[in-house]
Amino acid sequence: MWSAITRRAGACISACACAIASPAFAETGTMPSGGGIVSTALCADAYVLALAAPGQIRALSWQVDQPVSAAPAWARDLPRAWPDAERLLVLSPELAVFDPGGGGRTARLIERGGLDGFELAWSDDFDGVRANLLALGTAMDREEAASAAIADLDARLAALSARTAARPRAPRILYLNVSGGSAGAGTYVDAAIRSAGGVNVMAEVGLSGWTRSDPEVLLHVEADILLTSFFTDGYDSTSNHARYHAAYRHVLDGPLRVDLPAGDWPCAGPRLIDAAEAIAAAIDDWVDRP
């Protein structure tokens, strides 16, 4: 009896969603053709773009045309989606992909409406990236693409390891985002720094996780390379302390500074290796300096 009720509820949700959210439905009384993969958030965009076959993507997230996205130009012209049951039921994809923790009630509602959902697992390292690629590849029926992406990731990590072994010394690296926070041990920023051959100074001083804005902490930290991100391509906000607060100037104007594209690491995604390679290039530049 419960399954019959939920099926009727799902049908009702789907019909209501079409009537409310779809101009095409209002004009013609028919639901737009569905199918394909829909991504509902920025991190999910990166994974879907890494694995999808040409023509397989039906829609990407509302963030795909924002500066924080690394999506190619063609992807920015696709329809938009977000973790909203009405919108997803109108799009009627074969699979809706959610960010870690982003499915929740929406995923339950669309599943009652007959759609499949997939939620990425939270990840703080390259092992987590591999696991997400493999799991999403299976859900998308793109196992070979996932295996190829993992093989490419492993080859690039091995190349970074060889570059690290060839250097005479390792630099101490400080990460600073536009809010004034940093990243200690156990974060994907730390994983990228270590894979590139650097020493994360925040982890070195015993901090773990994501640290909050605290210019006093930075006064006592010495680094060879400063990594910044989200300064020029993040969201403008009153919490962007490092951009506007004078207390951060001594850090920003100090060591060699490298600004990494926000789109490379809004999460631990397939482009985290791009961030690690950019850090490795900065390390090579630092080693070559007199």
PDB file of C-alpha atoms in Angstrom:
ATOM      1  CA  MET A   1       0.000   0.000   0.000  1.00  0.00           C
ATOM      2  CA  TRP A   2       2.833   2.385   0.830  1.00  0.00           C
ATOM      3  CA  SER A   3       4.456   1.874  -2.576  1.00  0.00           C
ATOM      4  CA  ALA A   4       1.155   2.637  -4.287  1.00  0.00           C
ATOM      5  CA  ILE A   5       0.800   5.825  -2.275  1.00  0.00           C
ATOM      6  CA  THR A   6       4.336   6.973  -3.043  1.00  0.00           C
ATOM      7  CA  ARG A   7       3.858   6.213  -6.749  1.00  0.00           C
ATOM      8  CA  ARG A   8       0.709   8.323  -6.801  1.00  0.00           C
ATOM      9  CA  ALA A   9       2.507  11.056  -4.830  1.00  0.00           C
ATOM     10  CA  GLY A  10       5.416  10.972  -7.280  1.00  0.00           C
ATOM     11  CA  ALA A  11       3.077  11.250 -10.237  1.00  0.00           C
ATOM     12  CA  CYS A  12       1.330  14.185  -8.589  1.00  0.00           C
ATOM     13  CA  ILE A  13       4.654  15.902  -7.842  1.00  0.00           C
ATOM     14  CA  SER A  14       5.777  15.405 -11.433  1.00  0.00           C
ATOM     15  CA  ALA A  15       2.565  16.752 -12.915  1.00  0.00           C
ATOM     16  CA  CYS A  16       2.528  19.752 -10.586  1.00  0.00           C
ATOM     17  CA  ALA A  17       6.169  20.483 -11.331  1.00  0.00           C
ATOM     18  CA  CYS A  18       5.506  20.488 -15.065  1.00  0.00           C
ATOM     19  CA  ALA A  19       2.549  22.797 -14.729  1.00  0.00           C
ATOM     20  CA  ILE A  20       4.376  25.230 -12.463  1.00  0.00           C
ATOM     21  CA  ALA A  21       7.919  25.226 -13.806  1.00  0.00           C
ATOM     22  CA  SER A  22       7.607  24.502 -17.519  1.00  0.00           C
ATOM     23  CA  PRO A  23       6.263  27.090 -19.988  1.00  0.00           C
ATOM     24  CA  ALA A  24       6.229  24.354 -22.623  1.00  0.00           C
ATOM     25  CA  PHE A  25       3.874  22.299 -20.461  1.00  0.00           C
ATOM     26  CA  ALA A  26       1.614  25.277 -19.895  1.00  0.00           C
ATOM     27  CA  GLU A  27       1.378  25.941 -23.626  1.00  0.00           C
ATOM     28  CA  THR A  28       1.169  22.425 -25.029  1.00  0.00           C
ATOM     29  CA  GLY A  29       0.182  20.211 -22.109  1.00  0.00           C
ATOM     30  CA  THR A  30       3.141  17.910 -22.802  1.00  0.00           C
ATOM     31  CA  MET A  31       6.288  17.365 -20.793  1.00  0.00           C
ATOM     32  CA  PRO A  32       9.624  18.336 -22.449  1.00  0.00           C
ATOM     33  CA  SER A  33      11.625  15.347 -23.641  1.00  0.00           C
ATOM     34  CA  GLY A  34      13.943  14.013 -20.950  1.00  0.00           C
ATOM     35  CA  GLY A  35      16.946  11.758 -20.666  1.00  0.00           C
ATOM     36  CA  GLY A  36      20.619  12.446 -20.225  1.00  0.00           C
ATOM     37  CA  ILE A  37      22.554  13.491 -17.155  1.00  0.00           C
ATOM     38  CA  VAL A  38      21.742  16.529 -15.042  1.00  0.00           C
ATOM     39  CA  SER A  39      24.215  18.048 -12.598  1.00  0.00           C
ATOM     40  CA  THR A  40      22.778  20.140  -9.793  1.00  0.00           C
ATOM     41  CA  ALA A  41      25.865  21.838  -8.294  1.00  0.00           C
ATOM     42  CA  LEU A  42      29.398  22.999  -9.021  1.00  0.00           C
ATOM     43  CA  CYS A  43      31.336  19.969  -7.781  1.00  0.00           C
ATOM     44  CA  ALA A  44      28.956  17.626  -9.575  1.00  0.00           C
ATOM     45  CA  ASP A  45      29.522  19.633 -12.782  1.00  0.00           C
ATOM     46  CA  ALA A  46      33.233  18.832 -12.677  1.00  0.00           C
ATOM     47  CA  TYR A  47      32.665  15.095 -12.294  1.00  0.00           C
ATOM     48  CA  VAL A  48      29.940  14.924 -14.950  1.00  0.00           C
ATOM     49  CA  LEU A  49      32.068  16.876 -17.434  1.00  0.00           C
ATOM     50  CA  ALA A  50      34.988  14.520 -16.767  1.00  0.00           C
ATOM     51  CA  LEU A  51      32.968  11.389 -17.543  1.00  0.00           C
ATOM     52  CA  ALA A  52      30.074  12.197 -19.874  1.00  0.00           C
ATOM     53  CA  ALA A  53      29.965  11.184 -23.516  1.00  0.00           C
ATOM     54  CA  PRO A  54      29.203  13.834 -26.157  1.00  0.00           C
ATOM     55  CA  GLY A  55      25.513  14.696 -26.029  1.00  0.00           C
ATOM     56  CA  GLN A  56      24.955  12.851 -22.744  1.00  0.00           C
ATOM     57  CA  ILE A  57      24.604  15.964 -20.566  1.00  0.00           C
ATOM     58  CA  ARG A  58      21.110  17.439 -20.418  1.00  0.00           C
ATOM     59  CA  ALA A  59      21.801  20.270 -17.962  1.00  0.00           C
ATOM     60  CA  LEU A  60      24.513  21.590 -15.651  1.00  0.00           C
ATOM     61  CA  SER A  61      24.239  23.606 -12.473  1.00  0.00           C
ATOM     62  CA  TRP A  62      23.315  27.270 -12.208  1.00  0.00           C
ATOM     63  CA  GLN A  63      26.961  27.903 -11.267  1.00  0.00           C
ATOM     64  CA  VAL A  64      28.346  26.687 -14.592  1.00  0.00           C
ATOM     65  CA  ASP A  65      28.526  30.197 -16.059  1.00  0.00           C
ATOM     66  CA  GLN A  66      30.067  31.713 -12.916  1.00  0.00           C
ATOM     67  CA  PRO A  67      33.781  32.583 -12.610  1.00  0.00           C
ATOM     68  CA  VAL A  68      34.221  29.750 -10.094  1.00  0.00           C
ATOM     69  CA  SER A  69      33.444  27.188 -12.801  1.00  0.00           C
ATOM     70  CA  ALA A  70      36.072  25.639 -15.068  1.00  0.00           C
ATOM     71  CA  ALA A  71      33.471  24.371 -17.542  1.00  0.00           C
ATOM     72  CA  PRO A  72      34.296  24.785 -21.246  1.00  0.00           C
ATOM     73  CA  ALA A  73      32.432  27.384 -23.288  1.00  0.00           C
ATOM     74  CA  TRP A  74      30.060  24.898 -24.908  1.00  0.00           C
ATOM     75  CA  ALA A  75      28.904  23.626 -21.517  1.00  0.00           C
ATOM     76  CA  ARG A  76      27.927  27.110 -20.399  1.00  0.00           C
ATOM     77  CA  ASP A  77      25.158  27.158 -23.008  1.00  0.00           C
ATOM     78  CA  LEU A  78      23.390  24.094 -21.607  1.00  0.00           C
ATOM     79  CA  PRO A  79      20.154  24.403 -19.596  1.00  0.00           C
ATOM     80  CA  ARG A  80      20.551  25.165 -15.891  1.00  0.00           C
ATOM     81  CA  ALA A  81      19.637  22.985 -12.937  1.00  0.00           C
ATOM     82  CA  TRP A  82      19.803  23.150  -9.174  1.00  0.00           C
ATOM     83  CA  PRO A  83      18.832  20.741  -6.380  1.00  0.00           C
ATOM     84  CA  ASP A  84      15.130  21.505  -6.747  1.00  0.00           C
ATOM     85  CA  ALA A  85      12.654  18.656  -7.220  1.00  0.00           C
ATOM     86  CA  GLU A  86      10.281  20.610  -9.463  1.00  0.00           C
ATOM     87  CA  ARG A  87      13.004  21.636 -11.870  1.00  0.00           C
ATOM     88  CA  LEU A  88      14.514  18.148 -11.984  1.00  0.00           C
ATOM     89  CA  LEU A  89      11.174  16.482 -12.624  1.00  0.00           C
ATOM     90  CA  VAL A  90      10.606  18.843 -15.535  1.00  0.00           C
ATOM     91  CA  LEU A  91      14.045  18.049 -16.976  1.00  0.00           C
ATOM     92  CA  SER A  92      13.310  14.334 -16.435  1.00  0.00           C
ATOM     93  CA  PRO A  93      16.930  13.100 -16.709  1.00  0.00           C
ATOM     94  CA  GLU A  94      18.141   9.533 -16.614  1.00  0.00           C
ATOM     95  CA  LEU A  95      20.293  10.558 -13.658  1.00  0.00           C
ATOM     96  CA  ALA A  96      20.506  13.638 -11.430  1.00  0.00           C
ATOM     97  CA  VAL A  97      23.902  14.144  -9.797  1.00  0.00           C
ATOM     98  CA  PHE A  98      24.225  15.974  -6.470  1.00  0.00           C
ATOM     99  CA  ASP A  99      27.158  17.444  -4.566  1.00  0.00           C
ATOM    100  CA  PRO A 100      28.196  15.760  -1.301  1.00  0.00           C
ATOM    101  CA  GLY A 101      25.320  16.306   1.121  1.00  0.00           C
ATOM    102  CA  GLY A 102      23.276  17.978  -1.609  1.00  0.00           C
ATOM    103  CA  GLY A 103      20.673  15.307  -2.311  1.00  0.00           C
ATOM    104  CA  GLY A 104      18.597  15.096   0.839  1.00  0.00           C
ATOM    105  CA  ARG A 105      14.866  15.655   0.485  1.00  0.00           C
ATOM    106  CA  THR A 106      15.183  16.545  -3.203  1.00  0.00           C
ATOM    107  CA  ALA A 107      16.725  13.175  -4.029  1.00  0.00           C
ATOM    108  CA  ARG A 108      13.942  11.391  -2.160  1.00  0.00           C
ATOM    109  CA  LEU A 109      11.254  13.374  -3.987  1.00  0.00           C
ATOM    110  CA  ILE A 110      12.611  12.772  -7.476  1.00  0.00           C
ATOM    111  CA  GLU A 111      13.073   9.079  -6.742  1.00  0.00           C
ATOM    112  CA  ARG A 112       9.391   8.946  -5.805  1.00  0.00           C
ATOM    113  CA  GLY A 113       8.750  10.583  -9.169  1.00  0.00           C
ATOM    114  CA  GLY A 114      10.596   7.781 -10.931  1.00  0.00           C
ATOM    115  CA  LEU A 115      13.989   9.443 -11.450  1.00  0.00           C
ATOM    116  CA  ASP A 116      17.389   8.194 -10.332  1.00  0.00           C
ATOM    117  CA  GLY A 117      19.721  10.315  -8.221  1.00  0.00           C
ATOM    118  CA  PHE A 118      23.393  10.008  -7.341  1.00  0.00           C
ATOM    119  CA  GLU A 119      25.138  11.903  -4.537  1.00  0.00           C
ATOM    120  CA  LEU A 120      28.901  12.301  -4.584  1.00  0.00           C
ATOM    121  CA  ALA A 121      30.763  11.294  -1.433  1.00  0.00           C
ATOM    122  CA  TRP A 122      32.681  13.961   0.447  1.00  0.00           C
ATOM    123  CA  SER A 123      36.383  13.724  -0.310  1.00  0.00           C
ATOM    124  CA  ASP A 124      39.543  15.322   1.048  1.00  0.00           C
ATOM    125  CA  ASP A 125      42.150  13.553  -1.069  1.00  0.00           C
ATOM    126  CA  PHE A 126      42.902  11.846  -4.357  1.00  0.00           C
ATOM    127  CA  ASP A 127      41.674   8.496  -3.063  1.00  0.00           C
ATOM    128  CA  GLY A 128      38.266  10.089  -2.662  1.00  0.00           C
ATOM    129  CA  VAL A 129      38.436  11.500  -6.187  1.00  0.00           C
ATOM    130  CA  ARG A 130      39.136   8.020  -7.527  1.00  0.00           C
ATOM    131  CA  ALA A 131      36.232   6.552  -5.551  1.00  0.00           C
ATOM    132  CA  ASN A 132      33.806   9.200  -6.804  1.00  0.00           C
ATOM    133  CA  LEU A 133      34.922   8.758 -10.406  1.00  0.00           C
ATOM    134  CA  LEU A 134      34.437   5.003 -10.176  1.00  0.00           C
ATOM    135  CA  ALA A 135      31.034   5.206  -8.470  1.00  0.00           C
ATOM    136  CA  LEU A 136      29.658   7.912 -10.759  1.00  0.00           C
ATOM    137  CA  GLY A 137      31.056   6.157 -13.826  1.00  0.00           C
ATOM    138  CA  THR A 138      29.091   3.065 -12.836  1.00  0.00           C
ATOM    139  CA  ALA A 139      25.910   5.109 -12.256  1.00  0.00           C
ATOM    140  CA  MET A 140      26.324   6.825 -15.649  1.00  0.00           C
ATOM    141  CA  ASP A 141      27.168   3.560 -17.434  1.00  0.00           C
ATOM    142  CA  ARG A 142      30.574   5.089 -18.205  1.00  0.00           C
ATOM    143  CA  GLU A 143      32.868   2.629 -16.451  1.00  0.00           C
ATOM    144  CA  GLU A 144      35.523   2.754 -19.183  1.00  0.00           C
ATOM    145  CA  ALA A 145      35.624   6.555 -19.054  1.00  0.00           C
ATOM    146  CA  ALA A 146      36.011   6.401 -15.272  1.00  0.00           C
ATOM    147  CA  SER A 147      38.841   3.881 -15.530  1.00  0.00           C
ATOM    148  CA  ALA A 148      40.591   6.066 -18.108  1.00  0.00           C
ATOM    149  CA  ALA A 149      40.189   9.158 -15.904  1.00  0.00           C
ATOM    150  CA  ILE A 150      41.646   7.298 -12.920  1.00  0.00           C
ATOM    151  CA  ALA A 151      44.558   6.002 -14.997  1.00  0.00           C
ATOM    152  CA  ASP A 152      45.299   9.539 -16.187  1.00  0.00           C
ATOM    153  CA  LEU A 153      45.124  10.821 -12.614  1.00  0.00           C
ATOM    154  CA  ASP A 154      47.537   8.135 -11.393  1.00  0.00           C
ATOM    155  CA  ALA A 155      49.990   8.846 -14.215  1.00  0.00           C
ATOM    156  CA  ARG A 156      50.001  12.555 -13.438  1.00  0.00           C
ATOM    157  CA  LEU A 157      50.458  11.935  -9.712  1.00  0.00           C
ATOM    158  CA  ALA A 158      53.404   9.640 -10.500  1.00  0.00           C
ATOM    159  CA  ALA A 159      54.941  12.391 -12.640  1.00  0.00           C
ATOM    160  CA  LEU A 160      54.585  14.844  -9.746  1.00  0.00           C
ATOM    161  CA  SER A 161      56.254  12.364  -7.425  1.00  0.00           C
ATOM    162  CA  ALA A 162      59.201  12.062  -9.819  1.00  0.00           C
ATOM    163  CA  ARG A 163      59.543  15.851  -9.990  1.00  0.00           C
ATOM    164  CA  THR A 164      59.529  16.028  -6.193  1.00  0.00           C
ATOM    165  CA  ALA A 165      62.263  13.398  -5.915  1.00  0.00           C
ATOM    166  CA  ALA A 166      64.453  15.362  -8.334  1.00  0.00           C
ATOM    167  CA  ARG A 167      64.318  18.639  -6.398  1.00  0.00           C
ATOM    168  CA  PRO A 168      67.040  19.538  -3.882  1.00  0.00           C
ATOM    169  CA  ARG A 169      64.588  20.946  -1.321  1.00  0.00           C
ATOM    170  CA  ALA A 170      60.895  21.446  -0.591  1.00  0.00           C
ATOM    171  CA  PRO A 171      59.294  24.848  -0.015  1.00  0.00           C
ATOM    172  CA  ARG A 172      56.996  25.743   2.854  1.00  0.00           C
ATOM    173  CA  ILE A 173      53.641  26.709   1.358  1.00  0.00           C
ATOM    174  CA  LEU A 174      50.781  28.731   2.847  1.00  0.00           C
ATOM    175  CA  TYR A 175      47.283  28.625   1.368  1.00  0.00           C
ATOM    176  CA  LEU A 176      45.016  31.641   1.815  1.00  0.00           C
ATOM    177  CA  ASN A 177      41.514  31.997   0.426  1.00  0.00           C
ATOM    178  CA  VAL A 178      39.641  35.250  -0.062  1.00  0.00           C
ATOM    179  CA  SER A 179      37.798  34.924   3.252  1.00  0.00           C
ATOM    180  CA  GLY A 180      41.131  34.901   5.085  1.00  0.00           C
ATOM    181  CA  GLY A 181      40.912  31.221   5.947  1.00  0.00           C
ATOM    182  CA  SER A 182      43.465  28.537   5.251  1.00  0.00           C
ATOM    183  CA  ALA A 183      43.724  24.747   5.131  1.00  0.00           C
ATOM    184  CA  GLY A 184      45.507  22.385   7.463  1.00  0.00           C
ATOM    185  CA  ALA A 185      46.024  18.640   7.451  1.00  0.00           C
ATOM    186  CA  GLY A 186      43.205  16.468   6.170  1.00  0.00           C
ATOM    187  CA  THR A 187      41.992  18.877   3.495  1.00  0.00           C
ATOM    188  CA  TYR A 188      42.160  18.515  -0.276  1.00  0.00           C
ATOM    189  CA  VAL A 189      44.340  21.640  -0.397  1.00  0.00           C
ATOM    190  CA  ASP A 190      46.827  19.833   1.832  1.00  0.00           C
ATOM    191  CA  ALA A 191      46.628  16.795  -0.464  1.00  0.00           C
ATOM    192  CA  ALA A 192      47.393  18.961  -3.500  1.00  0.00           C
ATOM    193  CA  ILE A 193      50.324  20.696  -1.783  1.00  0.00           C
ATOM    194  CA  ARG A 194      51.868  17.414  -0.651  1.00  0.00           C
ATOM    195  CA  SER A 195      51.367  15.773  -4.041  1.00  0.00           C
ATOM    196  CA  ALA A 196      53.118  18.731  -5.670  1.00  0.00           C
ATOM    197  CA  GLY A 197      56.123  18.300  -3.360  1.00  0.00           C
ATOM    198  CA  GLY A 198      55.533  21.139  -0.907  1.00  0.00           C
ATOM    199  CA  VAL A 199      55.149  21.400   2.861  1.00  0.00           C
ATOM    200  CA  ASN A 200      51.824  22.801   4.035  1.00  0.00           C
ATOM    201  CA  VAL A 201      52.844  25.181   6.816  1.00  0.00           C
ATOM    202  CA  MET A 202      49.407  25.111   8.459  1.00  0.00           C
ATOM    203  CA  ALA A 203      49.640  21.339   8.796  1.00  0.00           C
ATOM    204  CA  GLU A 204      53.251  21.717   9.938  1.00  0.00           C
ATOM    205  CA  VAL A 205      52.195  23.895  12.887  1.00  0.00           C
ATOM    206  CA  GLY A 206      49.625  21.302  13.921  1.00  0.00           C
ATOM    207  CA  LEU A 207      46.409  22.676  12.412  1.00  0.00           C
ATOM    208  CA  SER A 208      43.911  20.409  10.709  1.00  0.00           C
ATOM    209  CA  GLY A 209      40.813  21.011   8.649  1.00  0.00           C
ATOM    210  CA  TRP A 210      39.683  24.366   7.321  1.00  0.00           C
ATOM    211  CA  THR A 211      40.817  27.289   9.442  1.00  0.00           C
ATOM    212  CA  ARG A 212      38.851  30.499   9.920  1.00  0.00           C
ATOM    213  CA  SER A 213      40.033  34.018   9.227  1.00  0.00           C
ATOM    214  CA  ASP A 214      42.634  34.969  11.852  1.00  0.00           C
ATOM    215  CA  PRO A 215      45.372  37.414  10.793  1.00  0.00           C
ATOM    216  CA  GLU A 216      47.146  36.964  14.143  1.00  0.00           C
ATOM    217  CA  VAL A 217      47.884  33.330  13.295  1.00  0.00           C
ATOM    218  CA  LEU A 218      49.391  34.369   9.975  1.00  0.00           C
ATOM    219  CA  LEU A 219      51.704  36.859  11.689  1.00  0.00           C
ATOM    220  CA  HIS A 220      53.671  33.924  13.099  1.00  0.00           C
ATOM    221  CA  VAL A 221      53.776  31.809   9.931  1.00  0.00           C
ATOM    222  CA  GLU A 222      56.704  31.931   7.524  1.00  0.00           C
ATOM    223  CA  ALA A 223      56.317  30.547   4.023  1.00  0.00           C
ATOM    224  CA  ASP A 224      58.286  30.388   0.790  1.00  0.00           C
ATOM    225  CA  ILE A 225      55.228  30.330  -1.457  1.00  0.00           C
ATOM    226  CA  LEU A 226      51.788  31.819  -0.907  1.00  0.00           C
ATOM    227  CA  LEU A 227      48.883  30.118  -2.662  1.00  0.00           C
ATOM    228  CA  THR A 228      45.743  32.208  -3.062  1.00  0.00           C
ATOM    229  CA  SER A 229      42.418  31.327  -4.599  1.00  0.00           C
ATOM    230  CA  PHE A 230      38.936  32.793  -5.097  1.00  0.00           C
ATOM    231  CA  PHE A 231      40.340  36.349  -4.968  1.00  0.00           C
ATOM    232  CA  THR A 232      39.572  37.298  -8.567  1.00  0.00           C
ATOM    233  CA  ASP A 233      37.133  34.572  -9.604  1.00  0.00           C
ATOM    234  CA  GLY A 234      35.173  33.880  -6.431  1.00  0.00           C
ATOM    235  CA  TYR A 235      31.933  35.325  -5.137  1.00  0.00           C
ATOM    236  CA  ASP A 236      32.063  38.899  -3.885  1.00  0.00           C
ATOM    237  CA  SER A 237      31.083  39.047  -0.237  1.00  0.00           C
ATOM    238  CA  THR A 238      31.487  41.142   2.898  1.00  0.00           C
ATOM    239  CA  SER A 239      33.294  38.121   4.379  1.00  0.00           C
ATOM    240  CA  ASN A 240      36.149  38.486   1.883  1.00  0.00           C
ATOM    241  CA  HIS A 241      38.461  39.706   4.633  1.00  0.00           C
ATOM    242  CA  ALA A 242      41.735  38.886   2.897  1.00  0.00           C
ATOM    243  CA  ARG A 243      40.811  41.062  -0.068  1.00  0.00           C
ATOM    244  CA  TYR A 244      39.816  44.134   1.930  1.00  0.00           C
ATOM    245  CA  HIS A 245      41.448  43.888   5.384  1.00  0.00           C
ATOM    246  CA  ALA A 246      44.795  45.658   5.782  1.00  0.00           C
ATOM    247  CA  ALA A 247      45.983  43.005   8.227  1.00  0.00           C
ATOM    248  CA  TYR A 248      46.487  40.582   5.354  1.00  0.00           C
ATOM    249  CA  ARG A 249      48.661  42.861   3.238  1.00  0.00           C
ATOM    250  CA  HIS A 250      51.902  41.710   4.849  1.00  0.00           C
ATOM    251  CA  VAL A 251      51.060  38.142   3.824  1.00  0.00           C
ATOM    252  CA  LEU A 252      49.849  38.956   0.321  1.00  0.00           C
ATOM    253  CA  ASP A 253      52.833  41.180  -0.437  1.00  0.00           C
ATOM    254  CA  GLY A 254      55.412  38.853   1.091  1.00  0.00           C
ATOM    255  CA  PRO A 255      56.631  35.633  -0.540  1.00  0.00           C
ATOM    256  CA  LEU A 256      56.177  34.359  -4.054  1.00  0.00           C
ATOM    257  CA  ARG A 257      52.442  34.432  -4.658  1.00  0.00           C
ATOM    258  CA  VAL A 258      50.568  32.105  -6.991  1.00  0.00           C
ATOM    259  CA  ASP A 259      46.847  32.565  -7.584  1.00  0.00           C
ATOM    260  CA  LEU A 260      45.134  29.325  -8.561  1.00  0.00           C
ATOM    261  CA  PRO A 261      41.870  29.252 -10.562  1.00  0.00           C
ATOM    262  CA  ALA A 262      38.907  28.674  -8.285  1.00  0.00           C
ATOM    263  CA  GLY A 263      37.486  26.252 -10.831  1.00  0.00           C
ATOM    264  CA  ASP A 264      40.339  23.815 -10.237  1.00  0.00           C
ATOM    265  CA  TRP A 265      39.325  23.101  -6.671  1.00  0.00           C
ATOM    266  CA  PRO A 266      35.857  24.123  -5.524  1.00  0.00           C
ATOM    267  CA  CYS A 267      35.950  20.587  -4.097  1.00  0.00           C
ATOM    268  CA  ALA A 268      38.124  17.507  -4.315  1.00  0.00           C
ATOM    269  CA  GLY A 269      37.184  16.853  -7.908  1.00  0.00           C
ATOM    270  CA  PRO A 270      38.772  15.666 -11.143  1.00  0.00           C
ATOM    271  CA  ARG A 271      40.581  19.001 -11.595  1.00  0.00           C
ATOM    272  CA  LEU A 272      42.346  18.803  -8.231  1.00  0.00           C
ATOM    273  CA  ILE A 273      45.283  17.329 -10.135  1.00  0.00           C
ATOM    274  CA  ASP A 274      45.400  20.525 -12.233  1.00  0.00           C
ATOM    275  CA  ALA A 275      45.779  22.510  -9.005  1.00  0.00           C
ATOM    276  CA  ALA A 276      48.546  20.185  -7.836  1.00  0.00           C
ATOM    277  CA  GLU A 277      50.395  20.594 -11.145  1.00  0.00           C
ATOM    278  CA  ALA A 278      50.106  24.394 -10.925  1.00  0.00           C
ATOM    279  CA  ILE A 279      51.584  24.224  -7.417  1.00  0.00           C
ATOM    280  CA  ALA A 280      54.400  22.018  -8.717  1.00  0.00           C
ATOM    281  CA  ALA A 281      55.159  24.600 -11.419  1.00  0.00           C
ATOM    282  CA  ALA A 282      55.393  27.287  -8.727  1.00  0.00           C
ATOM    283  CA  ILE A 283      57.739  25.061  -6.724  1.00  0.00           C
ATOM    284  CA  ASP A 284      59.972  24.564  -9.771  1.00  0.00           C
ATOM    285  CA  ASP A 285      60.078  28.341 -10.216  1.00  0.00           C
ATOM    286  CA  TRP A 286      60.979  28.773  -6.547  1.00  0.00           C
ATOM    287  CA  VAL A 287      63.775  26.164  -6.757  1.00  0.00           C
ATOM    288  CA  ASP A 288      65.256  27.903  -9.806  1.00  0.00           C
ATOM    289  CA  ARG A 289      65.378  31.288  -8.116  1.00  0.00           C
ATOM    290  CA  PRO A 290      68.785  32.435  -6.848  1.00  0.00           C
TER     291      PRO A 290
END
